[in-house]
Short mmCIF file of C-alpha atoms and ligand atoms in Angstrom, two decimals:
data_model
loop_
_atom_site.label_atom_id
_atom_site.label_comp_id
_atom_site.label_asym_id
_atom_site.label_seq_id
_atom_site.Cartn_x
_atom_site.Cartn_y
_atom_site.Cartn_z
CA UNK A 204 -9.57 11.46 54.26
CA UNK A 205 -8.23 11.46 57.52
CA UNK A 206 -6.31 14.35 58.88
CA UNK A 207 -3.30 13.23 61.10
CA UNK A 208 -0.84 14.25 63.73
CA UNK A 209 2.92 14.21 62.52
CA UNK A 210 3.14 11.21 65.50
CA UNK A 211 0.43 9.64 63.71
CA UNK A 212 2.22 9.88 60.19
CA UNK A 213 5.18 8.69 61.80
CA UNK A 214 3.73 5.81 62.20
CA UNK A 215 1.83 5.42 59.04
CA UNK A 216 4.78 5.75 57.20
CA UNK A 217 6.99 3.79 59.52
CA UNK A 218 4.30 0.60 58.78
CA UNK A 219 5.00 0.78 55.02
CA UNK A 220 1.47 2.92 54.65
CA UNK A 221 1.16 6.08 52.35
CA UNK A 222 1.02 9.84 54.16
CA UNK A 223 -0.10 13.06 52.07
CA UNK A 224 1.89 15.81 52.80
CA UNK A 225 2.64 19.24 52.62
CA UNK A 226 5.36 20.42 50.50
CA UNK A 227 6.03 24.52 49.81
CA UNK A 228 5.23 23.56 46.38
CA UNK A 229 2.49 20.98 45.88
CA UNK A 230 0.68 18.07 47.89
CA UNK A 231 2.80 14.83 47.93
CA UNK A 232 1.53 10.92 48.32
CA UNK A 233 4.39 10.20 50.26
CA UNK A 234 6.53 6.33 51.19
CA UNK A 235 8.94 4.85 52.47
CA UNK A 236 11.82 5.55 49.09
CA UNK A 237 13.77 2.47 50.93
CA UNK A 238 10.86 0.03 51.07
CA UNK A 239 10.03 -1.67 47.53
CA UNK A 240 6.27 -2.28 48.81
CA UNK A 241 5.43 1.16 50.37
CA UNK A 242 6.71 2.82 47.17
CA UNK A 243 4.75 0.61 44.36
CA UNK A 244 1.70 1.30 46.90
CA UNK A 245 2.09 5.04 45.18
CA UNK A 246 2.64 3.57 41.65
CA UNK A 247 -0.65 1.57 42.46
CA UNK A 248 -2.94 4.53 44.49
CA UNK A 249 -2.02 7.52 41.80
CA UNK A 250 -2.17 4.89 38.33
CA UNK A 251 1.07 6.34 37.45
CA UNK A 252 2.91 4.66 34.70
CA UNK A 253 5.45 2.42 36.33
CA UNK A 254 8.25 4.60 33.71
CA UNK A 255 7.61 7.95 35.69
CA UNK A 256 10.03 7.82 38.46
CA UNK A 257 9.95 9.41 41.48
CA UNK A 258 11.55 12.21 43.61
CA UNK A 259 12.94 11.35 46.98
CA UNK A 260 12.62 14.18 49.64
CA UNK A 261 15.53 14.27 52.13
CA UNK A 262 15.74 16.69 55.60
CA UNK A 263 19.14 17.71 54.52
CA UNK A 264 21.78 16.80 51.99
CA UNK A 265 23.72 15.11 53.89
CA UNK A 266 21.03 12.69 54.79
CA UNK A 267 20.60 11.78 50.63
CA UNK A 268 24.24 11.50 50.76
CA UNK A 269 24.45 7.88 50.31
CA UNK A 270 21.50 8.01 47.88
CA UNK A 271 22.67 10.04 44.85
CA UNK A 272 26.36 11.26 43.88
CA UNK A 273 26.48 14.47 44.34
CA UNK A 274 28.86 16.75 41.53
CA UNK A 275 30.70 20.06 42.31
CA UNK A 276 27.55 21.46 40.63
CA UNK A 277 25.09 19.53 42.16
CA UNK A 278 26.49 20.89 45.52
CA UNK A 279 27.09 24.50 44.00
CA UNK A 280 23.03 24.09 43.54
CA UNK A 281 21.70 22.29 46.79
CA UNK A 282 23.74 25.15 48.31
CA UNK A 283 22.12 28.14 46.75
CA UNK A 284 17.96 26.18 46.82
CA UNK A 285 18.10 24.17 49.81
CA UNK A 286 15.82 23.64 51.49
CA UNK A 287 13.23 25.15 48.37
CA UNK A 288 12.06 23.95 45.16
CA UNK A 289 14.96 22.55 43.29
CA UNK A 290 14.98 18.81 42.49
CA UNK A 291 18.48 17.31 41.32
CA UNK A 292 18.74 14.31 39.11
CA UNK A 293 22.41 12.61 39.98
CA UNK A 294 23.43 8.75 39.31
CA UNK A 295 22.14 6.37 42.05
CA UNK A 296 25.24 6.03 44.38
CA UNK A 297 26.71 2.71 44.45
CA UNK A 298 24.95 0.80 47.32
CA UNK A 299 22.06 3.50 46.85
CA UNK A 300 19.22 2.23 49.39
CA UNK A 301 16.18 3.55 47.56
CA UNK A 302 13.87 1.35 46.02
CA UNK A 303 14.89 0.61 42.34
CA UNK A 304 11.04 1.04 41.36
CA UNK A 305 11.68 4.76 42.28
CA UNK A 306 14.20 5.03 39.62
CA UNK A 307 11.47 3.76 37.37
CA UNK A 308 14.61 1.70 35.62
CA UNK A 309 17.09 4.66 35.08
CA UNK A 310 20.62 4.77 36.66
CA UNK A 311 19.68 7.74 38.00
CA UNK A 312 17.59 9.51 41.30
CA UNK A 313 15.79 12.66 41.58
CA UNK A 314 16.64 14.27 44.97
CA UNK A 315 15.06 16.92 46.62
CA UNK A 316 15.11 18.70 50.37
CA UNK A 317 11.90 20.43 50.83
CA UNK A 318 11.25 23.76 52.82
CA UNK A 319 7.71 23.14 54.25
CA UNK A 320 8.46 23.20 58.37
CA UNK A 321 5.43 20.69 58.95
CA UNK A 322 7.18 18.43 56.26
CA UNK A 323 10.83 19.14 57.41
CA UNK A 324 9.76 18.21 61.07
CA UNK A 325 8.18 14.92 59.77
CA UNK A 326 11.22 14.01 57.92
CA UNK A 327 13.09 14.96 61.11
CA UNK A 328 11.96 12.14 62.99
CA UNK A 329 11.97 9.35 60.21
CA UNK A 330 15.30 7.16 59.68
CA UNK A 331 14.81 7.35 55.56
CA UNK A 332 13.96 9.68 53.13
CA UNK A 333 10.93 9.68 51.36
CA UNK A 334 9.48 9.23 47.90
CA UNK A 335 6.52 11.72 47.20
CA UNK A 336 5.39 12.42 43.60
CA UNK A 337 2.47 15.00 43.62
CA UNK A 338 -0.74 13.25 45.55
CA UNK A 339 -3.13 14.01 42.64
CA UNK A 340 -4.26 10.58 40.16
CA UNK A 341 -2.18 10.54 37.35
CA UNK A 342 -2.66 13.11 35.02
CA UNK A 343 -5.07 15.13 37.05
CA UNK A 344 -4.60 19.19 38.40
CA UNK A 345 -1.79 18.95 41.34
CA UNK A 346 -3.21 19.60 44.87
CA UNK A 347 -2.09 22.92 46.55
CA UNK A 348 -4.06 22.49 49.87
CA UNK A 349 -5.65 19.08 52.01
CA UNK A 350 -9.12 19.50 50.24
CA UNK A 351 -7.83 19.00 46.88
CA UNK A 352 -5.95 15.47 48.30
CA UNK A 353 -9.37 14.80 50.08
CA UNK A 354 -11.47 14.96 46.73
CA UNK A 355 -8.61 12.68 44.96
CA UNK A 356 -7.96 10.37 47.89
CA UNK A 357 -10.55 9.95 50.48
CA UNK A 358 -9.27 7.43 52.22
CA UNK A 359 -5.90 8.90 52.50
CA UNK A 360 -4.56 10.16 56.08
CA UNK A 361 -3.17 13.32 55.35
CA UNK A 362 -1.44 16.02 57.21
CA UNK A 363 -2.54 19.49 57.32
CA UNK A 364 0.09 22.23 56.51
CA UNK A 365 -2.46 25.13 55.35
CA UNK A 366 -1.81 26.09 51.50
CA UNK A 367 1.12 25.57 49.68
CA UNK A 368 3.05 28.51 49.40
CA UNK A 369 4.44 28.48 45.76
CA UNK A 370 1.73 26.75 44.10
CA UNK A 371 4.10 25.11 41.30
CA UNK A 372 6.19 21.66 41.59
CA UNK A 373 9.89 21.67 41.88
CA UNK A 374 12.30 22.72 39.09
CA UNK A 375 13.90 19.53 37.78
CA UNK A 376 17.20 19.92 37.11
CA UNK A 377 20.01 17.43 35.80
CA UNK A 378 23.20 17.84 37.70
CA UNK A 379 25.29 15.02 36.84
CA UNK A 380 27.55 17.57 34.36
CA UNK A 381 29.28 20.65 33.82
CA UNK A 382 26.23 22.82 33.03
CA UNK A 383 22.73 22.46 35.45
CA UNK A 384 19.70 21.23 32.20
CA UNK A 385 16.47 21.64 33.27
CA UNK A 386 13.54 18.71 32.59
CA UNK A 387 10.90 20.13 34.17
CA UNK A 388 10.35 23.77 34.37
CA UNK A 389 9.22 24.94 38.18
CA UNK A 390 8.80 27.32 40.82
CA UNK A 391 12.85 28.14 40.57
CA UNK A 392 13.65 29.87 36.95
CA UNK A 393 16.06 29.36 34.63
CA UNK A 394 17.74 33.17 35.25
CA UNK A 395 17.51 31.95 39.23
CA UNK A 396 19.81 29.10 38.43
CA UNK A 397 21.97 30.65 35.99
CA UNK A 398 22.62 33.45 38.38
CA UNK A 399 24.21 30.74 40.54
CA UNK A 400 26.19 28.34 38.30
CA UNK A 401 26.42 30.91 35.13
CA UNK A 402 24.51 28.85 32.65
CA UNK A 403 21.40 26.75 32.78
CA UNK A 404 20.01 24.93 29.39
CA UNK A 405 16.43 23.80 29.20
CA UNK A 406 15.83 20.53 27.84
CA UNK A 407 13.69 20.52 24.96
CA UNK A 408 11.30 17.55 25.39
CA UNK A 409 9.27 16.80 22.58
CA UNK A 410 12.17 17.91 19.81
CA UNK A 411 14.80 16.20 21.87
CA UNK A 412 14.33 12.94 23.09
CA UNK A 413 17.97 11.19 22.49
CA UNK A 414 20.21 13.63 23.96
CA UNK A 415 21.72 17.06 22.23
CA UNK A 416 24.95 17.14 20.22
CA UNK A 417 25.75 20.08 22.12
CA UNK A 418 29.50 18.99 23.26
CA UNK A 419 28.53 20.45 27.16
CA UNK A 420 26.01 17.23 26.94
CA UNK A 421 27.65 14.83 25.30
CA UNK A 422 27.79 12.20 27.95
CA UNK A 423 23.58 12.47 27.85
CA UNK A 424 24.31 10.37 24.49
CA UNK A 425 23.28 7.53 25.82
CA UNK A 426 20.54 8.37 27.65
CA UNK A 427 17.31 7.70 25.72
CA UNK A 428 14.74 9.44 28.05
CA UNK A 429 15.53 12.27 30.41
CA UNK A 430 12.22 13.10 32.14
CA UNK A 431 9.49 10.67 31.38
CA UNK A 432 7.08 12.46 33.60
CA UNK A 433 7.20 15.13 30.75
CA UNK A 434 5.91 12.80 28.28
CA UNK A 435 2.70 12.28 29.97
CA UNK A 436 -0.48 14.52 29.60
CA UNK A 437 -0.52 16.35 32.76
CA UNK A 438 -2.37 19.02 35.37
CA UNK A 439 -5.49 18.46 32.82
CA UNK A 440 -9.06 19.36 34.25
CA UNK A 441 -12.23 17.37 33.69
CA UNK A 442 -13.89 20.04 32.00
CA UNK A 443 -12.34 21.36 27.92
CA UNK A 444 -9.65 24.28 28.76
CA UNK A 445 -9.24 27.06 26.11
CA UNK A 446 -6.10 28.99 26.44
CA UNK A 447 -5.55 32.94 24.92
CA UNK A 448 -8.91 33.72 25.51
CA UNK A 449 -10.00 36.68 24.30
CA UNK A 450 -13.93 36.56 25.05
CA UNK A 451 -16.05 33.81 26.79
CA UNK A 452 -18.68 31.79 26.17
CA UNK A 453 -22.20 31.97 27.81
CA UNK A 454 -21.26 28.19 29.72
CA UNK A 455 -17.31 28.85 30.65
CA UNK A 456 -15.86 30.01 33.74
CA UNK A 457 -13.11 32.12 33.40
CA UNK A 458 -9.59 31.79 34.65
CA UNK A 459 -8.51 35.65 34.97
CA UNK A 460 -5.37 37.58 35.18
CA UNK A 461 -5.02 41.49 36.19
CA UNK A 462 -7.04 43.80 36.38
CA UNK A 463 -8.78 44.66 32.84
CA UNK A 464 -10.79 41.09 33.27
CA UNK A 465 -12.81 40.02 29.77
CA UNK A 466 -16.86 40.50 29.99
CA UNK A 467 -19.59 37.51 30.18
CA UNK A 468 -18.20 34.97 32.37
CA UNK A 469 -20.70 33.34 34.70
CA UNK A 470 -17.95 32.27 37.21
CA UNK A 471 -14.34 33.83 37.78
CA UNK A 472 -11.24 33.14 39.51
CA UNK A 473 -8.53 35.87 39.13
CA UNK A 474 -5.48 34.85 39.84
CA UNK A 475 -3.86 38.03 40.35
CA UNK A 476 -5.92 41.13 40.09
CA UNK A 477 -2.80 43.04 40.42
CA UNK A 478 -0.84 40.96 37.96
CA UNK A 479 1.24 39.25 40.08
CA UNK A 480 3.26 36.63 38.70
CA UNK A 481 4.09 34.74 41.70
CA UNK A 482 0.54 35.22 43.49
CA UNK A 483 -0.92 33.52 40.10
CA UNK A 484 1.73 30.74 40.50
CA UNK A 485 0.72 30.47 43.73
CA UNK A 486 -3.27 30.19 42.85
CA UNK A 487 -2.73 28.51 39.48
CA UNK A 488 -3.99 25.00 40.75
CA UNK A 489 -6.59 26.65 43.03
CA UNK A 490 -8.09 28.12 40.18
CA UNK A 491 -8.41 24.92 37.98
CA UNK A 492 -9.96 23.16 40.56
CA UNK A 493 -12.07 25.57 41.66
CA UNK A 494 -13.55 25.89 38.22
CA UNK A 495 -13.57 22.33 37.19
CA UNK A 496 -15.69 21.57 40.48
CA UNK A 497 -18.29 24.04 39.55
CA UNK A 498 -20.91 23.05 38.61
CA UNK A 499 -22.27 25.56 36.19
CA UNK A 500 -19.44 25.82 34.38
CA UNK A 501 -18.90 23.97 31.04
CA UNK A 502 -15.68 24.54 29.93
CA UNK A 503 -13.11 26.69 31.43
CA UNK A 504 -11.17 29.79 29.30
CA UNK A 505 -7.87 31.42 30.41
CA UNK A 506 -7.19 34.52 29.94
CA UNK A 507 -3.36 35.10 28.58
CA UNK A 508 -0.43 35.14 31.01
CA UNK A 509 3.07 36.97 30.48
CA UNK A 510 5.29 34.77 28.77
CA UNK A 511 8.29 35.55 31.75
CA UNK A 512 9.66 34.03 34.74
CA UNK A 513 6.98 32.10 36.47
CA UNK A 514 4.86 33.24 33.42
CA UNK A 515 7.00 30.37 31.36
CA UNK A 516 6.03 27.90 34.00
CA UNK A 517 2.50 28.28 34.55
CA UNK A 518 2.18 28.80 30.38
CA UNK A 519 3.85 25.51 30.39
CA UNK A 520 1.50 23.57 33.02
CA UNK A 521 -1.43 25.30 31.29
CA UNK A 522 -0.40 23.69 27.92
CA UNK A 523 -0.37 20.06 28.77
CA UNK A 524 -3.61 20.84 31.00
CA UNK A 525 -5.09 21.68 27.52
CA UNK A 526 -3.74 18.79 25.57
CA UNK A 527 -6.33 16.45 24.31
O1 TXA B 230 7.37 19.85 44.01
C1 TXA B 230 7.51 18.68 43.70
O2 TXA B 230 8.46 18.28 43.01
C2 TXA B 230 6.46 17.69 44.20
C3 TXA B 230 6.55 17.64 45.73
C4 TXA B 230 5.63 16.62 46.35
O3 TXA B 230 7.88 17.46 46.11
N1 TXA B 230 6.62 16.40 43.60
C5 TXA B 230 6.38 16.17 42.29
O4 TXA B 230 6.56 14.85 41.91
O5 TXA B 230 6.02 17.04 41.52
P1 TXA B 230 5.98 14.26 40.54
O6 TXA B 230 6.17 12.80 40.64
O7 TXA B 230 4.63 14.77 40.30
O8 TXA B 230 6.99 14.80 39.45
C6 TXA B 230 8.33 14.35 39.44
C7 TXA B 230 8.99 14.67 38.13
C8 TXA B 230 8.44 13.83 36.99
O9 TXA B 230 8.38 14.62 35.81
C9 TXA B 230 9.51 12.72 36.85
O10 TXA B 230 9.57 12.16 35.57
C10 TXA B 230 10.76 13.51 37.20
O11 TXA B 230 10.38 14.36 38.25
N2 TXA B 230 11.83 12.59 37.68
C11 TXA B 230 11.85 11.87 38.82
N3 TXA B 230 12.95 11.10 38.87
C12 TXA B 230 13.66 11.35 37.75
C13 TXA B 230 14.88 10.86 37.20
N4 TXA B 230 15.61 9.96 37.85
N5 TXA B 230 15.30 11.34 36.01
C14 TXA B 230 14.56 12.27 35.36
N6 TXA B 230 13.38 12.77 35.80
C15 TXA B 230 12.93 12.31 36.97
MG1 MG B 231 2.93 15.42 39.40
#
């Protein structure tokens, strides 16, 4: 990997070439979201399924304007988040500019404006918005800081913008109705987002795949897949994660929380010794790869987290991590 100057990405991503980035949330393998080539250049780099679409990071709403229709609630909710970790999923907009591969072959776009200064200044001096799924390979533990990109990506020129500050991805949220239905659980909660429009469902993914009958969704109907990214394993280590962990073997390193830490672990990362929810969301990825690039450490056991707030998120990541 290469680090690079914002004038540097600039340019990079001006020439149809792919620019990791920081984002207050994750890493992103960002391109051009108007150019067909730069974007399937992601599709190609990450081996992401070409039925995952992507999110498209703007500097301000008024700059995806002409990418997405934006509802009284989508604008209630960019409003209240923005810039921060919300993502909205709205119907393309009519003459909608961003590559149709982006859209992964749904009517629809996930939109996002980011609060990361380094990343809002690059997107400040670019005449597009751009499409940036998280720069890990498909599948793999998101990056929170530039080494993680450099040990996925090498060759990738990335710029620096220290450690991501939340730690989780974006909250994926569909706005196209009456009532906000989140996809993808993220570093915004549920109770954030129904303090600000009243309500917020959470889509059910694997019980739920055509839609509810619930009369607030019933245009969804017709919609056969909501969030495909949800349907692939995700965040998963090399090395066998155990969840609940209530003791640990001789070989595993241990992924801790608080301060009453379980006996026998070789290697440890706490990720809160004061139980911190959001300094664990924060350190979540950290963790992972921090254990599953040791190499005396077998297998990897987590200790349990609070099932609340960020608790439900990082629960949530930690699940699929652990899927087989
Ligand atoms: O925090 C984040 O969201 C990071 C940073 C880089 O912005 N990006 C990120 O992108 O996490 P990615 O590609 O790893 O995850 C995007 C998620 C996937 O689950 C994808 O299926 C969903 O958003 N998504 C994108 N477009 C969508 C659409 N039109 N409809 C439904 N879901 C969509
Ligand atoms: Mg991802």
């Amino acid at each position: 990997m290469t680090y690079c100057t914002l004038e540097q990405a600039v340019a990079c991503l001006n020439q149809n070439h792919l620019v990791g980035i920081p984002a207050e949330t994750v890493y992103g393998l960002a391109a051009n979201a108007y150019n067909i080539c730069a974007v399937k250049k992601i599709f190609h780099l990450k081996g992401r399924p070409a039925a995952n679409p992507l999110i498209v990071h703007g500097y301000a709403q008024s700059n995806l304007q002409d990418v997405a229709t934006f509802t009284p609630l989508a604008t209630q909710l960019a409003s209240a988040f923005w810039p921060g970790p919300l993502t909205l999923v709205l119907e393309r907009s009519r003459h909608c500019p961003v590559a149709m591969c982006v859209s992964a072959g749904l009517s629809t776009v996930a939109v996002r404006v980011p609060a990361h200064p380094v990343l809002r200044a690059l997107l400040q001096q670019l005449s597009y918005p751009l499409a940036a799924p998280s720069a890990n390979p498909s599948g793999r533990i998101s990056p929170t800081c530039s080494m993680h990109v450099r040990y996925a990506f090498p060759d990738l020129p990335v710029l620096e913008g220290g450690r991501c500050e939340k730690g989780l991805e974006s909250t994926v949220v569909d706005a196209r109705f009456k009532v906000p239905r989140i996809l993808r659980l993220g570093s915004i909660t549920q109770e954030d987002i129904a303090e600000i429009s009243g309500r917020c469902d959470v889509h059910q993914t694997d019980t739920n795949v055509t839609g509810t009958t619930d009369s607030d969704h019933l245009e969804n109907k017709t919609t056969k897949i909501l969030s495909p990214g949800q349907y692939f394993r995700h965040y998963a280590p090399l090395k066998p994660l155990r969840l609940h962990a209530q003791h640990v073997k001789a070989d595993e390193g241990l992924l801790a929380f608080g301060a009453s830490m379980l006996c026998g672990a070789k290697k440890v990362y706490n990720l809160s010794v004061k139980g911190c929810l959001q300094e664990a969301a924060h350190n979540l990825f950290d963790g992972l790869h921090t254990l599953d690039t040791m190499t005396q450490v077998h297998g990897i056991a987590v200790m349990p987290i609070p099932h609340k707030g960020l608790g439900c998120v990082m629960n949530e990541r930690l699940m699929r991590a652990a899927e087989k």
